Amino acid sequence: MSKKFVFMFSEGNETQRELLGGKGANLAGMTNLGMPVPPGFIVSTEACAQYTKDGKAINEDIKKQIFECMERLEKQMNKKFGDPADPLLVAVRSGSRASMPGMMDTILNLGLNDQSVEGLAKKTGNPRFAYDSYRRFIQMFSDVVMEQKKEVYEHLLKEIKNKKGVKHDTELTADDLKEIVKLYKDNYKKNQGKEFPQDPKEQLIAATKAVFRSWDNPRANTYRFDNGIPYEWGTAVNIQSMVFGNKGETSGSGVAFSRNPSTGEKVLYGEYLMNCQGEDVVAGIRTPMKISALEQQNPQIYKEFVSYTQKLEKHYKFMQDMEFTIEEGKLYMLQTRNGKCTAAAALRIAVDLVKEGMIDEKQALCGIDPKLLDALLHPQFVAKDLAAAKPIGKGLDASPGAAAGKIVFTAEAAVEWNKKGEKVVLVRSETSPEDIEGMKIAQGILTSTGGNTSHAAVVARAMGICCVVGCGELFVDEHAKKATLGGKTFNEGDVISLNGSTGQIYDCLLPTQSVDIPTLLAGDFGTIMKWTDKYRAIQVRTNADTPADTKQAVGFGAEGIGLTRTEHMFFEADRIMAMREMIVAKTVEARKAALSKLLPMQKKDFKEIYLALEGKPATIRFLDPPLHEFVPHSDDDIKKLAKELKITFEELKNTVESLREFNPMLGHRGLRLAVTYPEIAEMQTTAVIEAALEVNKEKGWNIVPEIMIPLVCEVKELKYVKDYVVKTADAIIAKSKQKLTYQVGTMIEIPRACILANKIAEEAEFFSFGTNDLTQMTFGFSRDDAGKFLDYYYNKKIFEFDPFGKIDFDGVGELVKMAVEKGKSVRKNLKIGICGEHGGDPESVVFCHNIGLSYVSCSPYRVPIARLAAAQANIKNPRK
Amino acid sequence: MSKKFVFMFSEGNETQRELLGGKGANLAGMTNLGMPVPPGFIVSTEACAQYTKDGKAINEDIKKQIFECMERLEKQMNKKFGDPADPLLVAVRSGSRASMPGMMDTILNLGLNDQSVEGLAKKTGNPRFAYDSYRRFIQMFSDVVMEQKKEVYEHLLKEIKNKKGVKHDTELTADDLKEIVKLYKDNYKKNQGKEFPQDPKEQLIAATKAVFRSWDNPRANTYRFDNGIPYEWGTAVNIQSMVFGNKGETSGSGVAFSRNPSTGEKVLYGEYLMNCQGEDVVAGIRTPMKISALEQQNPQIYKEFVSYTQKLEKHYKFMQDMEFTIEEGKLYMLQTRNGKCTAAAALRIAVDLVKEGMIDEKQALCGIDPKLLDALLHPQFVAKDLAAAKPIGKGLDASPGAAAGKIVFTAEAAVEWNKKGEKVVLVRSETSPEDIEGMKIAQGILTSTGGNTSHAAVVARAMGICCVVGCGELFVDEHAKKATLGGKTFNEGDVISLNGSTGQIYDCLLPTQSVDIPTLLAGDFGTIMKWTDKYRAIQVRTNADTPADTKQAVGFGAEGIGLTRTEHMFFEADRIMAMREMIVAKTVEARKAALSKLLPMQKKDFKEIYLALEGKPATIRFLDPPLHEFVPHSDDDIKKLAKELKITFEELKNTVESLREFNPMLGHRGLRLAVTYPEIAEMQTTAVIEAALEVNKEKGWNIVPEIMIPLVCEVKELKYVKDYVVKTADAIIAKSKQKLTYQVGTMIEIPRACILANKIAEEAEFFSFGTNDLTQMTFGFSRDDAGKFLDYYYNKKIFEFDPFGKIDFDGVGELVKMAVEKGKSVRKNLKIGICGEHGGDPESVVFCHNIGLSYVSCSPYRVPIARLAAAQANIKNPRK
């Protein structure tokens, strides 16, 4: 027996989404529930995989199975497919596991030809209906199977309507429609070079193939990539006996949601039209009626439909999105699925369903896509405006949300315009720490260079400000206050809009809907967030470098800091000079003198962060970036700085040159700096320990500082630096006469550290995975450089997702797992977290839960997302 | 019972080198053989480890064990340690597993003090001997235990000799020596602030501690690092009862080799002095006698000694290096070890010992250090000259050998001066492909920048030319024809010498000893090499990019090419223009047009290489470096090139800018180039396949081309490129009507490729490890940048060897093993090799053998080393 590729609806059930696709599984499910579903069958997703394997051809075995099922359908319907007198007609629809736009549209009325249309007319006594069905079929088949634009047919239809002097399709007579069918067929022949296919079997196989083919069209590929749907999943094809909404005024079609998908309100929401087929309702040719009108028009049908919607909602435990048809007064259910809705609606529905006792909290949590929350936390464009606007460029979606305002090119201008009450968007080639003030008050930030870990991206994410970076086609001239993009020149004050969630840029002022966080937290959002904490097994911390970011994150429920990047503190204007003095120092003494200037500032930072955390833990990472990031590189800037530092230009130039690296990513940074200059680690230890001692004393808290040494590849280098840390810390603690425990751990971000994690765990008291760097080194490409070729990789389906957005489970993930196992083999209760960007990606959070991490850490605005993802992970795979 | 840390000689044996050190194990061995070894005991290497663990202190347990053994020694010798009337005196010597210079020297006569020296004088009736022994002891103790320079004592001795009007120490009387002892003791007190220790037990513990301490002195550390000896091994301490060569004219001391260590000739070779202690023989104070003179002077002793040397050679199966003492006409053996000798001698001895039937070929092979061979293949300095010369700078030892000549700064000047019959050394900031002609005829090459994989290093190694690169302190101004180093300015024509084996640079003309390869191959070297082939399990291939290198490597026994870097062919002057045309091409067609110019040249290269290989296999790697390596970067050069390419400066400048990368190591290179420009892979496939077809036809050979796709991290990208290769190759083969098989494999050099080697093996027909890149990515540092901080790592013992010289078995090695296992799990007979620099490192070759690789590939001059290492590996761990 060969493999079963084709299934009658009655042979399946709603759990078989993988095999039958979402639509097929639900049709089977509704059939099993005894609802009036027109019978049919499903060509499985495995048939799609076979089609791809067979060089994009449907093999004989699958064809045979299709026609066998067709015979069974014929028996059920007591009609023959292709019967000239009384033809069995079918609808053909795509249906992948996840509902997916961009796939093939529906083909209705398949099975009609020149003969059977006559039979249908006679049998139904309704030639108008028969020819209307035929002309629709020809148009849909041409469009979706033969890829001929449907505008041609619409144009022909319009011409006839004009000729006949009618306005609505429904006013056309049977003869008019006959004429149209002829025109359509002539047009088909002209375009395709052959007659419109008359063999229903040929029509069916062509339509099935078209569904499979549509799985690989550009729009589907883009959607799949954006939503992380694997290419190998494939789509199923649903072949369903037709019922007709266009059989006259007692027939009709409609779509409805069991609740309002915009607000989540518990009220039936939808539209219908009498005497039409499904596509007319959404096509906007006639204005559809509100579903509530059906109650007056046909109370019996309405009541029946309402009972189905309730039954389905109860069954699927979520708001349902349904299609139905009324054929000569009889209701048929054509489709149901969990409805797509706004983020606010999703939360409200979840909370309401729990209140209604239909689901429990766990089910509610699992029903919400964590990524939806982003939309609640950041300003958004109005969907309608967005759909109408045409982007003029695209960059990297560095920080989500929407921004619209007047362009400024400098931080100073941003502040100035802001004072005048203007909303501004800061446009620069790149940002630097000096721009912070301007960045804070901007609606959004746009840069022409840099990646998702550039200064602009990191700062904007932390502040929750919309940001698009690395727009290669954007050229910015800050001095001339001009920018060009999409062939247009922008001056200061010109308007621009940014979509930080997609990276798209618009040359107009799109209205934004703002967000009030306290209101949000007081509503359904807050309820859901509280629930997440009941079910999580894994902690959620935040990456934060400032007291403000820390407070924001704590407000979002962060349970501590997983990563404070201390170097960001050095970039601030008053500190960078001391930092630079340290860099140009020629002796340990001179270096220590410069460091002693940084000490009080750094200590103050840490105290403020500890206070903002209100006793929650903080992991503080020691200096990480290569020193050349702190010095200027142009001769002019070097001259200026040399003067300030009171050294010669040549001397400073030499220092700058000596810091230059071939591969900064693989250079003198991380704990390598502390190995060469242990006095840096001593200063930072002093700041951390003294800050903790003072705050503990003032507040009576018991903060346990966590010192994190970055970039380890060998346990001996960790031990070398740790020895300095411990010696410094113990001396300060002893002198203080206070009690203080502290931990020294490390960041695991180099492949060798994963391989030798058992050795490293002998010294490290905790691990935190830096999956950004680990991804770069494991793949052997740098994020900054990979942009040039990654698009090729996506287009050619070599990569199906961005490994910097979601952990590469097969490669990087294996190393992470190895490190967890090896680390725990030495230190059973080793605390292990992740502080790379992946800490805020829902799928990556699930991975972290599954491999037994203690916490994830992410930027403040991603904390709610991580909390929800963590709860879902533990509900689905409870930690023992 | 506590652990046993101290062993009598009679309790050990010669297999216990790890526990007892080399010297101790051999003393035990000789004792067991019944030779006249003065009894003694050994403080083990484990005691040294314990000393380090205990914070550099000898604990009470170990002290107790030492004095227990001392008691046993006292019983054996029938004397008491510290007996004022007849003291037991001992010698204290260091002894690690491997013989190691830089460790503590010997202390003789330990146990003497102000009282017992009198006792000794009385007991022996030889006060001169007693005081001579005491003054030697004070000097040695001060020197090696208290670290006071012995020059002070030598100066005092000289003063007395002058005062007394004598020339030789032996002319001093007992009274003179008494006076000297007093002076020495006064000096000791002045320097140390306390009396010379009178308690023999205190002396003994202090000396033992000094031995342990010397394990960690800078000279020992340097030697250990250079020779890959782990710090954790530690040293043993040998405490041996004294016998005296300074008891008058019937006493003496000497050292001897059982064969000539310079030539290997089978003749006793050594020196001795009567009435002296051991150190005088080597100190050069008196001129020692040839060992042959002993035959006349004391035929009985001589005969006895010869019989011991023969017995020891038979026992240890190698030339022995021995120390002996004659005390009042009785011979004592104080030490034996395998002798260090020149490379030529090592080979001759090995061959002779086999001829003499003393050892078999396997034993002969295992007795030779593969690294010695380097010295035979490259010109060398004369050891004596080298010892006398003072280096003025140091770079990286990029290609071994010695070079001396006049400085030239350009390739043109090199050619010019060479025509005049001058030997030249090419000194540049860096070399480029245009310098090839000058490099070929230079004695050596010196650059101020670049690492061990820079152009200069790779080319020099392939040609077997001495090369030192990356000398940071060297400043070269090619235009002004000037260089500065070590505070000195060099002009064209000034002399310089380079030691490519150490990286050292000399500002004088050191004579070099040249090498004649054919003669070498005809002699012992050739014999040994033939033997290696009998016992190897693993193939040895070569990395070669030119027919000349290929021929050289085949002459050295290479069994094929493991790596041809095709890009080196593109750098040649007539080709780089076509390459640049390809780079600036804006369309696929323009790119193909440029590539079509490269095709015939590349095909010719491959044909020549195939011919040079005479049917042996060749792995050809497709284009690997980022494209920016092929374009100029200064505005002047860009202008020039733009003119040649007939495009505008701006256009070319833009192209050059767009190729710039943040981290070129992690950028757009390797097969990523072929993914974006598959036409490059098509051209290279065409060249490889057509060349093979033509050579097979001409010669009737059956070459199987091996196409290697570099830098894979994901099987889908390999498949994508492989599909182009296979399609192109199959079409050409079909058209040719010839039969040709070929293989498509990949280079494993990215961590992710190791983790997913099972997936990759589904497409790859062979693996070749690129351990250079794999090391960089696994450690997370680039070779070019790590130079800045690696010295700190070595000094602080964080790293004990250079991971680019020897495979990092713990980290990189684990990834390699994982890849081998995963690869073979999918393809049982997967051919796996290594083509990184490590392929020529003996220890790495052993590793490759042990994990089951099929071959190693290395630069031509390393082929003999790899062959020997491979044979040793298989003899020690035979492959099943």
PDB file of N, CA and C in Angstrom, chain A residues 476-531:
ATOM      1  N   VAL A 476      23.035  60.816   4.500  1.00  0.00           N
ATOM      2  CA  VAL A 476      22.804  61.932   5.425  1.00  0.00           C
ATOM      3  C   VAL A 476      24.030  62.844   5.440  1.00  0.00           C
ATOM      4  N   ASP A 477      23.795  64.123   5.251  1.00  0.00           N
ATOM      5  CA  ASP A 477      24.870  65.105   5.383  1.00  0.00           C
ATOM      6  C   ASP A 477      24.495  66.024   6.544  1.00  0.00           C
ATOM      7  N   GLU A 478      25.008  65.669   7.732  1.00  0.00           N
ATOM      8  CA  GLU A 478      24.625  66.410   8.936  1.00  0.00           C
ATOM      9  C   GLU A 478      25.045  67.880   8.853  1.00  0.00           C
ATOM     10  N   HIS A 479      26.200  68.128   8.210  1.00  0.00           N
ATOM     11  CA  HIS A 479      26.692  69.506   8.151  1.00  0.00           C
ATOM     12  C   HIS A 479      25.790  70.374   7.286  1.00  0.00           C
ATOM     13  N   ALA A 480      25.430  69.827   6.131  1.00  0.00           N
ATOM     14  CA  ALA A 480      24.570  70.586   5.219  1.00  0.00           C
ATOM     15  C   ALA A 480      23.106  70.496   5.629  1.00  0.00           C
ATOM     16  N   LYS A 481      22.797  69.706   6.665  1.00  0.00           N
ATOM     17  CA  LYS A 481      21.410  69.487   7.098  1.00  0.00           C
ATOM     18  C   LYS A 481      20.535  69.016   5.947  1.00  0.00           C
ATOM     19  N   LYS A 482      20.998  68.002   5.309  1.00  0.00           N
ATOM     20  CA  LYS A 482      20.282  67.448   4.159  1.00  0.00           C
ATOM     21  C   LYS A 482      20.382  65.915   4.196  1.00  0.00           C
ATOM     22  N   ALA A 483      19.341  65.288   3.680  1.00  0.00           N
ATOM     23  CA  ALA A 483      19.407  63.838   3.512  1.00  0.00           C
ATOM     24  C   ALA A 483      18.715  63.478   2.215  1.00  0.00           C
ATOM     25  N   THR A 484      19.139  62.380   1.589  1.00  0.00           N
ATOM     26  CA  THR A 484      18.442  61.906   0.400  1.00  0.00           C
ATOM     27  C   THR A 484      18.042  60.459   0.610  1.00  0.00           C
ATOM     28  N   LEU A 485      16.844  60.160   0.088  1.00  0.00           N
ATOM     29  CA  LEU A 485      16.351  58.776   0.170  1.00  0.00           C
ATOM     30  C   LEU A 485      15.259  58.618  -0.866  1.00  0.00           C
ATOM     31  N   GLY A 486      15.283  57.504  -1.561  1.00  0.00           N
ATOM     32  CA  GLY A 486      14.265  57.235  -2.574  1.00  0.00           C
ATOM     33  C   GLY A 486      14.176  58.348  -3.607  1.00  0.00           C
ATOM     34  N   GLY A 487      15.339  58.914  -3.944  1.00  0.00           N
ATOM     35  CA  GLY A 487      15.363  59.944  -4.981  1.00  0.00           C
ATOM     36  C   GLY A 487      14.867  61.300  -4.516  1.00  0.00           C
ATOM     37  N   LYS A 488      14.595  61.439  -3.219  1.00  0.00           N
ATOM     38  CA  LYS A 488      14.056  62.688  -2.699  1.00  0.00           C
ATOM     39  C   LYS A 488      15.040  63.316  -1.716  1.00  0.00           C
ATOM     40  N   THR A 489      15.084  64.648  -1.725  1.00  0.00           N
ATOM     41  CA  THR A 489      15.962  65.325  -0.774  1.00  0.00           C
ATOM     42  C   THR A 489      15.139  65.849   0.403  1.00  0.00           C
ATOM     43  N   PHE A 490      15.647  65.645   1.594  1.00  0.00           N
ATOM     44  CA  PHE A 490      14.957  66.096   2.802  1.00  0.00           C
ATOM     45  C   PHE A 490      15.765  67.189   3.485  1.00  0.00           C
ATOM     46  N   ASN A 491      15.090  68.241   3.893  1.00  0.00           N
ATOM     47  CA  ASN A 491      15.738  69.308   4.654  1.00  0.00           C
ATOM     48  C   ASN A 491      15.223  69.287   6.082  1.00  0.00           C
ATOM     49  N   GLU A 492      15.905  69.994   6.932  1.00  0.00           N
ATOM     50  CA  GLU A 492      15.450  70.096   8.318  1.00  0.00           C
ATOM     51  C   GLU A 492      14.010  70.602   8.325  1.00  0.00           C
ATOM     52  N   GLY A 493      13.160  69.975   9.105  1.00  0.00           N
ATOM     53  CA  GLY A 493      11.777  70.420   9.198  1.00  0.00           C
ATOM     54  C   GLY A 493      10.834  69.671   8.279  1.00  0.00           C
ATOM     55  N   ASP A 494      11.389  68.950   7.292  1.00  0.00           N
ATOM     56  CA  ASP A 494      10.521  68.127   6.435  1.00  0.00           C
ATOM     57  C   ASP A 494       9.957  66.971   7.262  1.00  0.00           C
ATOM     58  N   VAL A 495       8.780  66.498   6.834  1.00  0.00           N
ATOM     59  CA  VAL A 495       8.149  65.448   7.642  1.00  0.00           C
ATOM     60  C   VAL A 495       8.596  64.058   7.197  1.00  0.00           C
ATOM     61  N   ILE A 496       8.551  63.143   8.146  1.00  0.00           N
ATOM     62  CA  ILE A 496       8.945  61.757   7.884  1.00  0.00           C
ATOM     63  C   ILE A 496       8.238  60.871   8.902  1.00  0.00           C
ATOM     64  N   SER A 497       7.971  59.624   8.524  1.00  0.00           N
ATOM     65  CA  SER A 497       7.403  58.661   9.464  1.00  0.00           C
ATOM     66  C   SER A 497       8.222  57.371   9.409  1.00  0.00           C
ATOM     67  N   LEU A 498       8.377  56.747  10.552  1.00  0.00           N
ATOM     68  CA  LEU A 498       9.160  55.508  10.639  1.00  0.00           C
ATOM     69  C   LEU A 498       8.302  54.419  11.259  1.00  0.00           C
ATOM     70  N   ASN A 499       8.413  53.224  10.719  1.00  0.00           N
ATOM     71  CA  ASN A 499       7.801  52.071  11.365  1.00  0.00           C
ATOM     72  C   ASN A 499       8.926  51.188  11.923  1.00  0.00           C
ATOM     73  N   GLY A 500       9.138  51.295  13.197  1.00  0.00           N
ATOM     74  CA  GLY A 500      10.246  50.571  13.835  1.00  0.00           C
ATOM     75  C   GLY A 500      10.009  49.074  13.896  1.00  0.00           C
ATOM     76  N   SER A 501       8.785  48.646  13.643  1.00  0.00           N
ATOM     77  CA  SER A 501       8.484  47.214  13.685  1.00  0.00           C
ATOM     78  C   SER A 501       8.760  46.533  12.358  1.00  0.00           C
ATOM     79  N   THR A 502       8.859  47.327  11.291  1.00  0.00           N
ATOM     80  CA  THR A 502       9.127  46.730   9.974  1.00  0.00           C
ATOM     81  C   THR A 502      10.365  47.333   9.320  1.00  0.00           C
ATOM     82  N   GLY A 503      10.814  48.481   9.826  1.00  0.00           N
ATOM     83  CA  GLY A 503      11.962  49.156   9.220  1.00  0.00           C
ATOM     84  C   GLY A 503      11.569  50.092   8.089  1.00  0.00           C
ATOM     85  N   GLN A 504      10.258  50.216   7.834  1.00  0.00           N
ATOM     86  CA  GLN A 504       9.855  51.032   6.685  1.00  0.00           C
ATOM     87  C   GLN A 504       9.800  52.525   6.999  1.00  0.00           C
ATOM     88  N   ILE A 505      10.080  53.305   5.951  1.00  0.00           N
ATOM     89  CA  ILE A 505      10.204  54.756   6.078  1.00  0.00           C
ATOM     90  C   ILE A 505       9.227  55.414   5.100  1.00  0.00           C
ATOM     91  N   TYR A 506       8.523  56.464   5.553  1.00  0.00           N
ATOM     92  CA  TYR A 506       7.504  57.129   4.740  1.00  0.00           C
ATOM     93  C   TYR A 506       7.790  58.624   4.695  1.00  0.00           C
ATOM     94  N   ASP A 507       7.534  59.238   3.538  1.00  0.00           N
ATOM     95  CA  ASP A 507       7.804  60.668   3.424  1.00  0.00           C
ATOM     96  C   ASP A 507       6.548  61.488   3.695  1.00  0.00           C
ATOM     97  N   CYS A 508       5.785  61.090   4.683  1.00  0.00           N
ATOM     98  CA  CYS A 508       4.591  61.845   5.044  1.00  0.00           C
ATOM     99  C   CYS A 508       4.415  61.734   6.559  1.00  0.00           C
ATOM    100  N   LEU A 509       3.413  62.418   7.067  1.00  0.00           N
ATOM    101  CA  LEU A 509       3.178  62.406   8.503  1.00  0.00           C
ATOM    102  C   LEU A 509       2.022  61.452   8.794  1.00  0.00           C
ATOM    103  N   LEU A 510       2.331  60.206   9.117  1.00  0.00           N
ATOM    104  CA  LEU A 510       1.291  59.225   9.418  1.00  0.00           C
ATOM    105  C   LEU A 510       0.869  59.396  10.872  1.00  0.00           C
ATOM    106  N   PRO A 511      -0.449  59.490  11.141  1.00  0.00           N
ATOM    107  CA  PRO A 511      -0.871  59.663  12.533  1.00  0.00           C
ATOM    108  C   PRO A 511      -0.477  58.447  13.365  1.00  0.00           C
ATOM    109  N   THR A 512      -0.066  58.680  14.592  1.00  0.00           N
ATOM    110  CA  THR A 512       0.300  57.576  15.476  1.00  0.00           C
ATOM    111  C   THR A 512      -0.675  57.508  16.642  1.00  0.00           C
ATOM    112  N   GLN A 513      -0.892  56.299  17.141  1.00  0.00           N
ATOM    113  CA  GLN A 513      -1.709  56.096  18.335  1.00  0.00           C
ATOM    114  C   GLN A 513      -0.760  55.867  19.493  1.00  0.00           C
ATOM    115  N   SER A 514      -0.846  56.730  20.477  1.00  0.00           N
ATOM    116  CA  SER A 514       0.132  56.628  21.549  1.00  0.00           C
ATOM    117  C   SER A 514      -0.331  55.637  22.610  1.00  0.00           C
ATOM    118  N   VAL A 515       0.552  55.384  23.545  1.00  0.00           N
ATOM    119  CA  VAL A 515       0.349  54.343  24.542  1.00  0.00           C
ATOM    120  C   VAL A 515       0.485  54.967  25.921  1.00  0.00           C
ATOM    121  N   ASP A 516      -0.419  54.619  26.828  1.00  0.00           N
ATOM    122  CA  ASP A 516      -0.239  55.080  28.189  1.00  0.00           C
ATOM    123  C   ASP A 516       0.063  53.863  29.058  1.00  0.00           C
ATOM    124  N   ILE A 517       1.302  53.733  29.447  1.00  0.00           N
ATOM    125  CA  ILE A 517       1.764  52.511  30.130  1.00  0.00           C
ATOM    126  C   ILE A 517       0.993  52.259  31.435  1.00  0.00           C
ATOM    127  N   PRO A 518       0.818  53.274  32.308  1.00  0.00           N
ATOM    128  CA  PRO A 518       0.088  52.986  33.557  1.00  0.00           C
ATOM    129  C   PRO A 518      -1.319  52.449  33.297  1.00  0.00           C
ATOM    130  N   THR A 519      -2.045  53.059  32.323  1.00  0.00           N
ATOM    131  CA  THR A 519      -3.374  52.564  31.984  1.00  0.00           C
ATOM    132  C   THR A 519      -3.296  51.115  31.533  1.00  0.00           C
ATOM    133  N   LEU A 520      -2.303  50.864  30.699  1.00  0.00           N
ATOM    134  CA  LEU A 520      -2.099  49.520  30.164  1.00  0.00           C
ATOM    135  C   LEU A 520      -1.934  48.521  31.303  1.00  0.00           C
ATOM    136  N   LEU A 521      -1.056  48.868  32.234  1.00  0.00           N
ATOM    137  CA  LEU A 521      -0.761  47.950  33.325  1.00  0.00           C
ATOM    138  C   LEU A 521      -1.973  47.731  34.234  1.00  0.00           C
ATOM    139  N   ALA A 522      -2.874  48.712  34.250  1.00  0.00           N
ATOM    140  CA  ALA A 522      -4.052  48.591  35.114  1.00  0.00           C
ATOM    141  C   ALA A 522      -5.137  47.723  34.487  1.00  0.00           C
ATOM    142  N   GLY A 523      -5.023  47.440  33.178  1.00  0.00           N
ATOM    143  CA  GLY A 523      -6.088  46.724  32.486  1.00  0.00           C
ATOM    144  C   GLY A 523      -5.785  45.246  32.244  1.00  0.00           C
ATOM    145  N   ASP A 524      -6.325  44.732  31.131  1.00  0.00           N
ATOM    146  CA  ASP A 524      -6.163  43.326  30.800  1.00  0.00           C
ATOM    147  C   ASP A 524      -4.682  42.944  30.718  1.00  0.00           C
ATOM    148  N   PHE A 525      -3.895  43.873  30.202  1.00  0.00           N
ATOM    149  CA  PHE A 525      -2.462  43.635  30.075  1.00  0.00           C
ATOM    150  C   PHE A 525      -1.878  43.269  31.441  1.00  0.00           C
ATOM    151  N   GLY A 526      -2.245  44.087  32.430  1.00  0.00           N
ATOM    152  CA  GLY A 526      -1.738  43.835  33.779  1.00  0.00           C
ATOM    153  C   GLY A 526      -2.210  42.490  34.317  1.00  0.00           C
ATOM    154  N   THR A 527      -3.476  42.176  34.050  1.00  0.00           N
ATOM    155  CA  THR A 527      -4.020  40.892  34.502  1.00  0.00           C
ATOM    156  C   THR A 527      -3.214  39.734  33.912  1.00  0.00           C
ATOM    157  N   ILE A 528      -3.028  39.803  32.614  1.00  0.00           N
ATOM    158  CA  ILE A 528      -2.280  38.733  31.924  1.00  0.00           C
ATOM    159  C   ILE A 528      -0.873  38.632  32.495  1.00  0.00           C
ATOM    160  N   MET A 529      -0.250  39.793  32.703  1.00  0.00           N
ATOM    161  CA  MET A 529       1.127  39.785  33.206  1.00  0.00           C
ATOM    162  C   MET A 529       1.186  39.126  34.577  1.00  0.00           C
ATOM    163  N   LYS A 530       0.176  39.408  35.406  1.00  0.00           N
ATOM    164  CA  LYS A 530       0.172  38.777  36.735  1.00  0.00           C
ATOM    165  C   LYS A 530       0.058  37.262  36.597  1.00  0.00           C
ATOM    166  N   TRP A 531      -0.784  36.840  35.670  1.00  0.00           N
ATOM    167  CA  TRP A 531      -0.927  35.401  35.454  1.00  0.00           C
ATOM    168  C   TRP A 531       0.404  34.764  35.044  1.00  0.00           C
TER     169      TRP A 531
END
